[in-house]
Every structure is written in C-alpha cells, then in structure tokens.
Amino acid sequence: MNPLDQARTLVEQAQRIAVLTGAGVSAESGIPTFRGPGGLWRNYRPEELATPEAFERNPQLVWEWYRWRRRLIAAAEPNAGHLALAELERRTPVFTLITQNVDGLHGRAGSRRILKIHGDIWLSRCTGCSYQRTDRATEDEAVPLCPDCGAMLRPGVVWFGEPLPRLVWEEAERAVYDSQLLIVAGTSAQVYPAAGLIGLARGATIEVNLDETSFSKAVTVALRGGCAELLRQLALTGPPSG
Ligand code: BJW
Ligand code: ZN
C-alpha cells in the first residue's frame, strides 16, 4: 500500500482521533509560517517578537506586528485542509483538534472541539488585571489600555517563556493519550511543550508536512506534501485507491 492509502486506512479504522496542527496548515491560506520563508516582518524573526521581553521593551512594535497579522488573517479564508479536518470531526465518534495556531481558521472552517494551546490572536487581555475581551481591531493605533485599570492590554496569546493555559493543556494531553490515532499536520515540532504531545501517543501516528521533521522517523506514516491536498485526501471516504 502506498503511504496515503495506509494513512487513510488508519483514519477509517480509528474511533478516537486527535490532531495537532501548526502554521503549515494555514500557509495555503496565505498566512506566513514562523520558521519558513515569508515569516519575517520588517527584518524581525518571530522569536524576537513573541516574547514578554519584547513587549516590555517595545509594546507598540509588538502590537504593530500582531495588527499586521490580524489584517492578513481577516483577509484569509480557511483552505481545503481546515475544511477536511472539520469534516473528519463530523464523522469520528471522539475527535479533538489541538492547534498551535492563533488565527481562528479552524473554527471558521466548522471545527467544533478545538483546543487552542497558544491562545487566540483576536483576544486582548490586561497586563494588570483579569480583564479580557475579543476585539476585531486591525488598524495601527496606540497601545490599547484596560478600561478597568488603565494598564496596557496585550495579545491573548502564549509567548516564549510563558505557561500554556493549564486546563486546555491538560485536555490536550488527555486527548492524545486516549487517542487511537494522532495526526500531526504542518508543524515543525520544534516548540515545546506542544511538540511533546507527539510522544504521548500510544496508537498510530500520521505526519503531514512539506518537509521532514525530527519526528518523521518515529511516526507510523509520514506524508510529504501540502496540508490542503493531503488532509483532503485523508478525509475522503471510500476504499483506498489500490
Ligand atoms: C507545511 C506547509 C504546507 C509549511 N503544507 N506543511 C529547550 C528545549 C525545550 C524547550 C525549550 C527549550 N528552550 C526554551 C524552551 C521553551 C520554549 C521552546 O519550546 N523553545 C524552543 C524554540 C526550543 N517554549 C516555551 O517557552 C513555551 N512555554 C513554556 O515552556 O513554559 C514553561 C513555563 C512553565 C511554568 C511557568 C512559566 C513557563 C511557550 C511556547 C509558546 C510559543 N508561542 C508561539 C507564538 C504564539 C503567538 C503567536 O502566534 O504570535 O507559538 S512561537 C510560534 O511557534 C507559535 C507557533 O504556534 C509555534 C510553533 O510553530 P509551528 O506551528 O510549528 O510553525 P513553524 O513555522 O515552526 O513550522 C511550520 C511547518 O509547516 C514546517 O515544518 C513546514 O515544513 C510546514 N509547512 N507549509 C504542509 N503548505
Ligand atoms: Zn486591567
């Protein structure tokens, strides 16, 4: 059997599926990945901006980067890969989508059970109190301030050195541990603890990625190619092609 048919058989046999997605799933919607070409913004690497230290040093710069990304995301549409995962959820008795992406495209594609382990770009939260809100602001303006306490608001995402939301993370760990199949799509699997989820899988594993990653040799089936087409193929029902 070729790898795609092998992977489709695993998908059809599994009653409990967990999926871990990364920036590669949204790349074909026109959203730059972090570590690939096109990830640069004004010569900054994402790793230089997605930190509490960067925000402390220059909150205006960090907000400009997030507003630029918000504009790209607002103009983007979910692609065939997002849609295929939503379809797979409808067909699978127990299905959990764990995403490192903050863009909200899985929700817009119709996925229901989504664990956003790195937060949500449309959320702003206070650096001084528990205030938070969802807002659609995309145009550059001064750093937004908290209506309750006056401190700066920050993007509601998880930066390097910060803990992941505890309950969401615990649910993600449980979903992977309890799954019969884990699909890992469009992530370089370099950022922890997210990448560590792959090691928790006790069942079969499928990787979908343009390139090899440090986990490729350990997975049951590695599919090389674009997420949009490969996830679409994976979610097709019916007998394998041959
Ligand atoms: C396609 C495709 C197509 C493209 N089709 N495929 C040493 C060892 C272990 C850990 C650490 C360490 N040193 C430091 C750490 C910790 C650190 C970390 O992991 N660092 C590593 C870089 C080494 N982790 C943390 O700090 C985390 N927190 C933490 O550990 O807390 C501990 C703590 C506990 C208690 C108290 C306090 C602290 C937090 C990590 C947060 C990551 N945040 C970001 C930003 C989110 C907000 C935002 O979006 O701005 O998350 S960084 C960025 O990387 C973002 C992503 O979600 C994440 C992962 O990236 P992803 O999705 O994998 O994207 P890429 O670009 O890397 O890869 C894309 C892939 O797609 C590639 O493989 C392509 O080939 C592929 N591809 N097009 C198919 N069309
Ligand atoms: Zn506040």
CSV table of C-alpha atoms and ligand atoms in Angstrom, one decimal:
chain,number,residue,atom,x,y,z
A,1,MET,CA,0.0,0.0,0.0
A,2,ASN,CA,1.3,3.5,-0.7
A,3,PRO,CA,1.6,5.8,2.3
A,4,LEU,CA,-1.6,7.8,1.5
A,5,ASP,CA,-3.7,4.6,1.4
A,6,GLN,CA,-2.0,3.3,4.5
A,7,ALA,CA,-2.9,6.6,6.3
A,8,ARG,CA,-6.5,6.5,5.0
A,9,THR,CA,-6.9,3.0,6.4
A,10,LEU,CA,-5.7,4.2,9.8
A,11,VAL,CA,-8.2,7.1,9.7
A,12,GLU,CA,-11.1,4.9,8.7
A,13,GLN,CA,-10.3,2.4,11.5
A,14,ALA,CA,-9.9,4.9,14.3
A,15,GLN,CA,-12.8,5.8,16.6
A,16,ARG,CA,-10.8,8.2,18.7
A,17,ILE,CA,-8.7,10.7,16.7
A,18,ALA,CA,-6.5,13.6,18.0
A,19,VAL,CA,-5.0,16.1,15.6
A,20,LEU,CA,-2.1,18.6,16.3
A,21,THR,CA,-1.9,21.4,13.8
A,22,GLY,CA,0.7,24.1,13.2
A,23,ALA,CA,1.3,27.1,11.0
A,24,GLY,CA,1.7,24.9,7.9
A,25,VAL,CA,-2.0,24.2,7.9
A,26,SER,CA,-2.7,27.9,7.3
A,27,ALA,CA,0.2,28.5,4.9
A,28,GLU,CA,-2.0,27.8,1.9
A,29,SER,CA,-4.5,30.4,3.2
A,30,GLY,CA,-1.7,32.9,2.7
A,31,ILE,CA,-0.6,33.2,6.4
A,32,PRO,CA,3.2,33.1,6.8
A,33,THR,CA,4.7,30.3,8.9
A,34,PHE,CA,7.1,31.1,11.7
A,35,ARG,CA,10.2,29.4,10.7
A,36,GLY,CA,9.9,29.3,6.9
A,37,PRO,CA,10.4,31.9,4.2
A,38,GLY,CA,7.9,34.8,4.5
A,39,GLY,CA,7.9,34.5,8.3
A,40,LEU,CA,9.9,37.7,8.6
A,41,TRP,CA,8.3,41.0,9.3
A,42,ARG,CA,10.4,44.2,9.0
A,43,ASN,CA,13.5,42.0,9.4
A,44,TYR,CA,12.4,40.7,12.8
A,45,ARG,CA,12.3,37.0,13.4
A,46,PRO,CA,9.0,35.9,15.1
A,47,GLU,CA,11.1,34.5,18.0
A,48,GLU,CA,12.3,38.1,18.7
A,49,LEU,CA,8.7,39.4,18.9
A,50,ALA,CA,6.7,36.6,20.5
A,51,THR,CA,8.2,37.2,24.0
A,52,PRO,CA,7.2,39.1,27.1
A,53,GLU,CA,10.6,40.8,27.0
A,54,ALA,CA,9.9,42.2,23.5
A,55,PHE,CA,6.6,43.5,24.7
A,56,GLU,CA,8.2,45.1,27.8
A,57,ARG,CA,10.8,46.8,25.6
A,58,ASN,CA,8.5,48.0,22.8
A,59,PRO,CA,4.8,47.2,23.2
A,60,GLN,CA,4.0,49.5,20.2
A,61,LEU,CA,6.2,47.4,17.9
A,62,VAL,CA,4.7,44.1,19.2
A,63,TRP,CA,1.2,45.4,18.7
A,64,GLU,CA,2.0,46.5,15.2
A,65,TRP,CA,3.2,43.0,14.3
A,66,TYR,CA,0.0,41.5,15.7
A,67,ARG,CA,-2.2,44.0,13.9
A,68,TRP,CA,-0.4,43.3,10.6
A,69,ARG,CA,-1.0,39.6,11.2
A,70,ARG,CA,-4.6,40.3,12.2
A,71,ARG,CA,-5.1,42.0,8.8
A,72,LEU,CA,-3.7,39.1,6.9
A,73,ILE,CA,-5.9,36.7,8.8
A,74,ALA,CA,-9.0,38.8,8.4
A,75,ALA,CA,-8.5,38.7,4.6
A,76,ALA,CA,-7.7,35.0,4.6
A,77,GLU,CA,-10.1,32.1,4.1
A,78,PRO,CA,-9.9,28.5,5.5
A,79,ASN,CA,-8.4,26.2,2.9
A,80,ALA,CA,-9.2,22.6,2.0
A,81,GLY,CA,-7.1,21.3,4.9
A,82,HIS,CA,-9.1,23.2,7.5
A,83,LEU,CA,-12.3,22.0,5.8
A,84,ALA,CA,-11.2,18.4,5.7
A,85,LEU,CA,-10.5,18.4,9.5
A,86,ALA,CA,-13.9,19.8,10.2
A,87,GLU,CA,-15.4,17.0,8.0
A,88,LEU,CA,-13.3,14.4,9.8
A,89,GLU,CA,-14.6,15.6,13.1
A,90,ARG,CA,-18.2,15.1,12.0
A,91,ARG,CA,-17.5,11.5,11.1
A,92,THR,CA,-15.4,10.5,14.1
A,93,PRO,CA,-17.0,9.5,17.4
A,94,VAL,CA,-14.3,11.1,19.5
A,95,PHE,CA,-12.3,13.8,17.9
A,96,THR,CA,-10.1,16.5,19.4
A,97,LEU,CA,-8.3,19.2,17.4
A,98,ILE,CA,-5.4,20.7,19.2
A,99,THR,CA,-4.0,23.7,17.4
A,100,GLN,CA,-0.9,25.9,18.0
A,101,ASN,CA,-2.4,28.4,15.5
A,102,VAL,CA,-3.9,31.6,16.9
A,103,ASP,CA,-5.7,32.5,13.6
A,104,GLY,CA,-9.2,31.0,14.2
A,105,LEU,CA,-9.3,29.5,10.8
A,106,HIS,CA,-10.3,26.0,12.1
A,107,GLY,CA,-13.4,27.5,13.8
A,108,ARG,CA,-14.3,29.4,10.6
A,109,ALA,CA,-14.0,26.1,8.7
A,110,GLY,CA,-16.5,24.4,11.0
A,111,SER,CA,-14.4,22.6,13.5
A,112,ARG,CA,-16.2,22.4,16.9
A,113,ARG,CA,-13.9,20.9,19.5
A,114,ILE,CA,-10.8,23.0,19.3
A,115,LEU,CA,-8.1,23.3,22.0
A,116,LYS,CA,-6.1,26.5,21.3
A,117,ILE,CA,-3.0,25.8,23.2
A,118,HIS,CA,-1.2,29.0,22.1
A,119,GLY,CA,-4.2,31.3,22.6
A,120,ASP,CA,-6.2,33.5,20.1
A,121,ILE,CA,-5.0,36.5,18.2
A,122,TRP,CA,-8.4,38.1,18.4
A,123,LEU,CA,-8.3,38.1,22.2
A,124,SER,CA,-6.7,41.0,24.1
A,125,ARG,CA,-6.0,40.8,27.8
A,126,CYS,CA,-4.9,43.1,30.5
A,127,THR,CA,-1.3,43.0,31.8
A,128,GLY,CA,-2.5,44.3,35.2
A,129,CYS,CA,-5.8,42.6,36.0
A,130,SER,CA,-8.1,39.8,34.8
A,131,TYR,CA,-9.9,41.9,32.1
A,132,GLN,CA,-10.0,40.4,28.6
A,133,ARG,CA,-12.0,40.9,25.5
A,134,THR,CA,-12.4,39.7,22.0
A,135,ASP,CA,-11.9,42.6,19.5
A,136,ARG,CA,-11.5,43.0,15.8
A,137,ALA,CA,-9.1,46.0,15.8
A,138,THR,CA,-6.7,45.7,12.9
A,139,GLU,CA,-5.6,49.2,12.2
A,140,ASP,CA,-2.5,50.6,13.8
A,141,GLU,CA,-3.1,52.9,16.8
A,142,ALA,CA,-1.7,53.5,20.2
A,143,VAL,CA,-1.2,50.5,22.6
A,144,PRO,CA,-4.7,49.7,23.9
A,145,LEU,CA,-5.4,50.3,27.6
A,146,CYS,CA,-7.6,48.4,30.0
A,147,PRO,CA,-11.0,50.0,30.6
A,148,ASP,CA,-11.0,48.7,34.2
A,149,CYS,CA,-7.5,49.5,35.5
A,150,GLY,CA,-5.7,51.5,32.8
A,151,ALA,CA,-2.8,49.1,32.4
A,152,MET,CA,-1.7,48.0,28.9
A,153,LEU,CA,-3.6,45.3,27.1
A,154,ARG,CA,-1.6,42.6,25.3
A,155,PRO,CA,-2.5,40.0,22.7
A,156,GLY,CA,-4.1,36.9,24.2
A,157,VAL,CA,-1.5,34.5,23.0
A,158,VAL,CA,1.2,32.4,24.6
A,159,TRP,CA,4.7,33.8,24.2
A,160,PHE,CA,8.1,32.1,24.8
A,161,GLY,CA,8.7,31.5,28.5
A,162,GLU,CA,5.0,31.7,29.4
A,163,PRO,CA,3.0,28.7,30.6
A,164,LEU,CA,0.2,27.3,28.4
A,165,PRO,CA,-3.4,27.7,29.6
A,166,ARG,CA,-3.5,24.8,32.2
A,167,LEU,CA,-6.9,23.3,31.7
A,168,VAL,CA,-6.6,23.5,27.9
A,169,TRP,CA,-3.2,21.8,28.0
A,170,GLU,CA,-4.4,19.1,30.3
A,171,GLU,CA,-7.2,18.3,28.0
A,172,ALA,CA,-4.8,18.2,25.1
A,173,GLU,CA,-2.6,15.7,26.9
A,174,ARG,CA,-5.6,13.5,27.7
A,175,ALA,CA,-6.9,13.6,24.2
A,176,VAL,CA,-3.6,12.5,22.7
A,177,TYR,CA,-3.1,9.8,25.3
A,178,ASP,CA,-6.6,8.4,24.8
A,179,SER,CA,-6.5,8.5,21.0
A,180,GLN,CA,-6.1,5.6,18.7
A,181,LEU,CA,-4.7,7.8,16.0
A,182,LEU,CA,-2.8,11.1,16.2
A,183,ILE,CA,-2.4,13.2,13.1
A,184,VAL,CA,0.3,15.9,13.2
A,185,ALA,CA,0.0,18.4,10.5
A,186,GLY,CA,2.0,21.4,9.4
A,187,THR,CA,4.2,21.9,12.4
A,188,SER,CA,8.0,21.9,12.6
A,189,ALA,CA,7.6,20.3,16.1
A,190,GLN,CA,10.3,22.5,17.5
A,191,VAL,CA,8.4,24.3,20.1
A,192,TYR,CA,7.7,22.7,23.5
A,193,PRO,CA,5.6,21.6,25.3
A,194,ALA,CA,3.4,21.3,22.1
A,195,ALA,CA,5.9,19.0,20.3
A,196,GLY,CA,6.0,16.8,23.4
A,197,LEU,CA,2.4,15.8,22.7
A,198,ILE,CA,3.6,13.5,19.9
A,199,GLY,CA,5.5,11.4,22.4
A,200,LEU,CA,2.3,10.8,24.4
A,201,ALA,CA,0.6,9.0,21.6
A,202,ARG,CA,0.0,5.3,22.3
A,203,GLY,CA,-1.7,4.5,19.0
A,204,ALA,CA,-0.8,5.1,15.3
A,205,THR,CA,0.7,8.4,14.2
A,206,ILE,CA,0.5,10.2,10.8
A,207,GLU,CA,2.6,13.2,10.0
A,208,VAL,CA,1.6,15.6,7.2
A,209,ASN,CA,4.3,18.1,6.2
A,210,LEU,CA,6.2,19.5,3.2
A,211,ASP,CA,9.5,18.7,4.9
A,212,GLU,CA,10.9,16.1,7.2
A,213,THR,CA,10.9,16.9,10.9
A,214,SER,CA,12.7,15.4,13.9
A,215,PHE,CA,9.6,13.2,14.4
A,216,SER,CA,9.3,11.9,10.9
A,217,LYS,CA,11.2,8.7,11.5
A,218,ALA,CA,9.2,7.9,14.6
A,219,VAL,CA,5.7,8.2,13.1
A,220,THR,CA,3.7,5.3,11.6
A,221,VAL,CA,3.2,7.1,8.3
A,222,ALA,CA,4.8,10.3,7.1
A,223,LEU,CA,3.1,12.0,4.2
A,224,ARG,CA,5.2,14.6,2.3
A,225,GLY,CA,3.3,17.4,0.6
A,226,GLY,CA,0.9,20.3,1.2
A,227,CYS,CA,-1.6,20.1,4.0
A,228,ALA,CA,-4.6,21.3,1.9
A,229,GLU,CA,-4.4,18.5,-0.6
A,230,LEU,CA,-3.1,15.7,1.7
A,231,LEU,CA,-5.7,16.4,4.5
A,232,ARG,CA,-8.4,16.5,1.9
A,233,GLN,CA,-7.3,13.1,0.6
A,234,LEU,CA,-7.1,11.7,4.1
A,235,ALA,CA,-10.6,12.7,4.9
A,236,LEU,CA,-12.1,11.2,1.7
A,237,THR,CA,-14.3,8.3,2.4
A,238,GLY,CA,-14.4,5.1,0.5
A,239,PRO,CA,-11.9,2.3,-0.2
A,240,PRO,CA,-8.3,3.2,-0.8
A,241,SER,CA,-7.4,3.6,-4.4
A,242,GLY,CA,-5.4,0.5,-4.8
B,1,BJW,C1,3.7,22.9,5.6
B,1,BJW,C2,3.2,23.8,4.6
B,1,BJW,C3,2.1,23.3,3.8
B,1,BJW,C4,4.7,24.9,5.7
B,1,BJW,N1,1.7,22.0,4.0
B,1,BJW,N2,3.3,21.7,5.7
B,1,BJW,C5,14.8,23.9,25.0
B,1,BJW,C6,14.1,22.6,24.9
B,1,BJW,C7,12.8,22.5,25.1
B,1,BJW,C8,12.0,23.7,25.4
B,1,BJW,C9,12.6,24.9,25.5
B,1,BJW,C10,14.0,25.0,25.3
B,1,BJW,N3,14.3,26.3,25.4
B,1,BJW,C11,13.2,27.0,25.7
B,1,BJW,C12,12.2,26.2,25.7
B,1,BJW,C13,10.8,26.5,25.9
B,1,BJW,C14,10.2,27.1,24.7
B,1,BJW,C15,10.5,26.4,23.4
B,1,BJW,O1,10.0,25.4,23.1
B,1,BJW,N4,11.6,26.8,22.7
B,1,BJW,C16,12.0,26.1,21.5
B,1,BJW,C17,12.1,27.1,20.4
B,1,BJW,C18,13.3,25.5,21.9
B,1,BJW,N5,8.7,27.0,25.0
B,1,BJW,C19,8.1,27.9,25.7
B,1,BJW,O2,8.6,28.9,26.1
B,1,BJW,C20,6.6,27.6,26.0
B,1,BJW,N6,6.3,27.8,27.3
B,1,BJW,C21,6.9,27.1,28.3
B,1,BJW,O3,7.7,26.2,28.0
B,1,BJW,O4,6.6,27.4,29.6
B,1,BJW,C22,7.2,26.8,30.7
B,1,BJW,C23,6.7,27.5,31.9
B,1,BJW,C24,6.1,26.8,32.9
B,1,BJW,C25,5.6,27.5,34.0
B,1,BJW,C26,5.8,28.9,34.1
B,1,BJW,C27,6.5,29.6,33.1
B,1,BJW,C28,6.9,28.9,32.0
B,1,BJW,C29,5.7,28.6,25.2
B,1,BJW,C30,5.8,28.4,23.7
B,1,BJW,C31,4.9,29.5,23.1
B,1,BJW,C32,5.1,29.5,21.6
B,1,BJW,N7,4.5,30.7,21.1
B,1,BJW,C33,4.4,30.9,19.6
B,1,BJW,C34,3.8,32.3,19.4
B,1,BJW,C35,2.3,32.2,19.6
B,1,BJW,C36,1.6,33.5,19.4
B,1,BJW,C37,1.7,34.0,18.0
B,1,BJW,O5,1.2,33.3,17.1
B,1,BJW,O6,2.2,35.1,17.8
B,1,BJW,O7,3.7,29.9,19.0
B,1,BJW,S1,6.0,30.8,18.8
B,1,BJW,C38,5.4,30.0,17.4
B,1,BJW,O8,5.9,28.7,17.3
B,1,BJW,C39,3.9,29.9,17.6
B,1,BJW,C40,3.6,28.6,17.0
B,1,BJW,O9,2.4,28.1,17.4
B,1,BJW,C41,4.8,27.8,17.4
B,1,BJW,C42,5.0,26.5,16.6
B,1,BJW,O10,5.3,26.8,15.3
B,1,BJW,P1,4.7,25.9,14.1
B,1,BJW,O11,3.3,26.0,14.1
B,1,BJW,O12,5.3,24.5,14.2
B,1,BJW,O13,5.3,26.7,12.8
B,1,BJW,P2,6.7,26.6,12.1
B,1,BJW,O14,6.8,27.8,11.2
B,1,BJW,O15,7.8,26.3,13.0
B,1,BJW,O16,6.6,25.3,11.2
B,1,BJW,C43,5.7,25.2,10.0
B,1,BJW,C44,5.8,23.8,9.5
B,1,BJW,O17,4.9,23.6,8.5
B,1,BJW,C45,7.2,23.4,8.9
B,1,BJW,O18,7.6,22.1,9.3
B,1,BJW,C46,6.9,23.4,7.4
B,1,BJW,O19,7.7,22.4,6.7
B,1,BJW,C47,5.5,23.0,7.3
B,1,BJW,N8,4.7,23.6,6.2
B,1,BJW,N9,3.8,25.0,4.7
B,1,BJW,C48,2.4,21.2,4.9
B,1,BJW,N10,1.6,24.0,2.9
B,2,ZN,ZN,-6.8,45.8,33.7
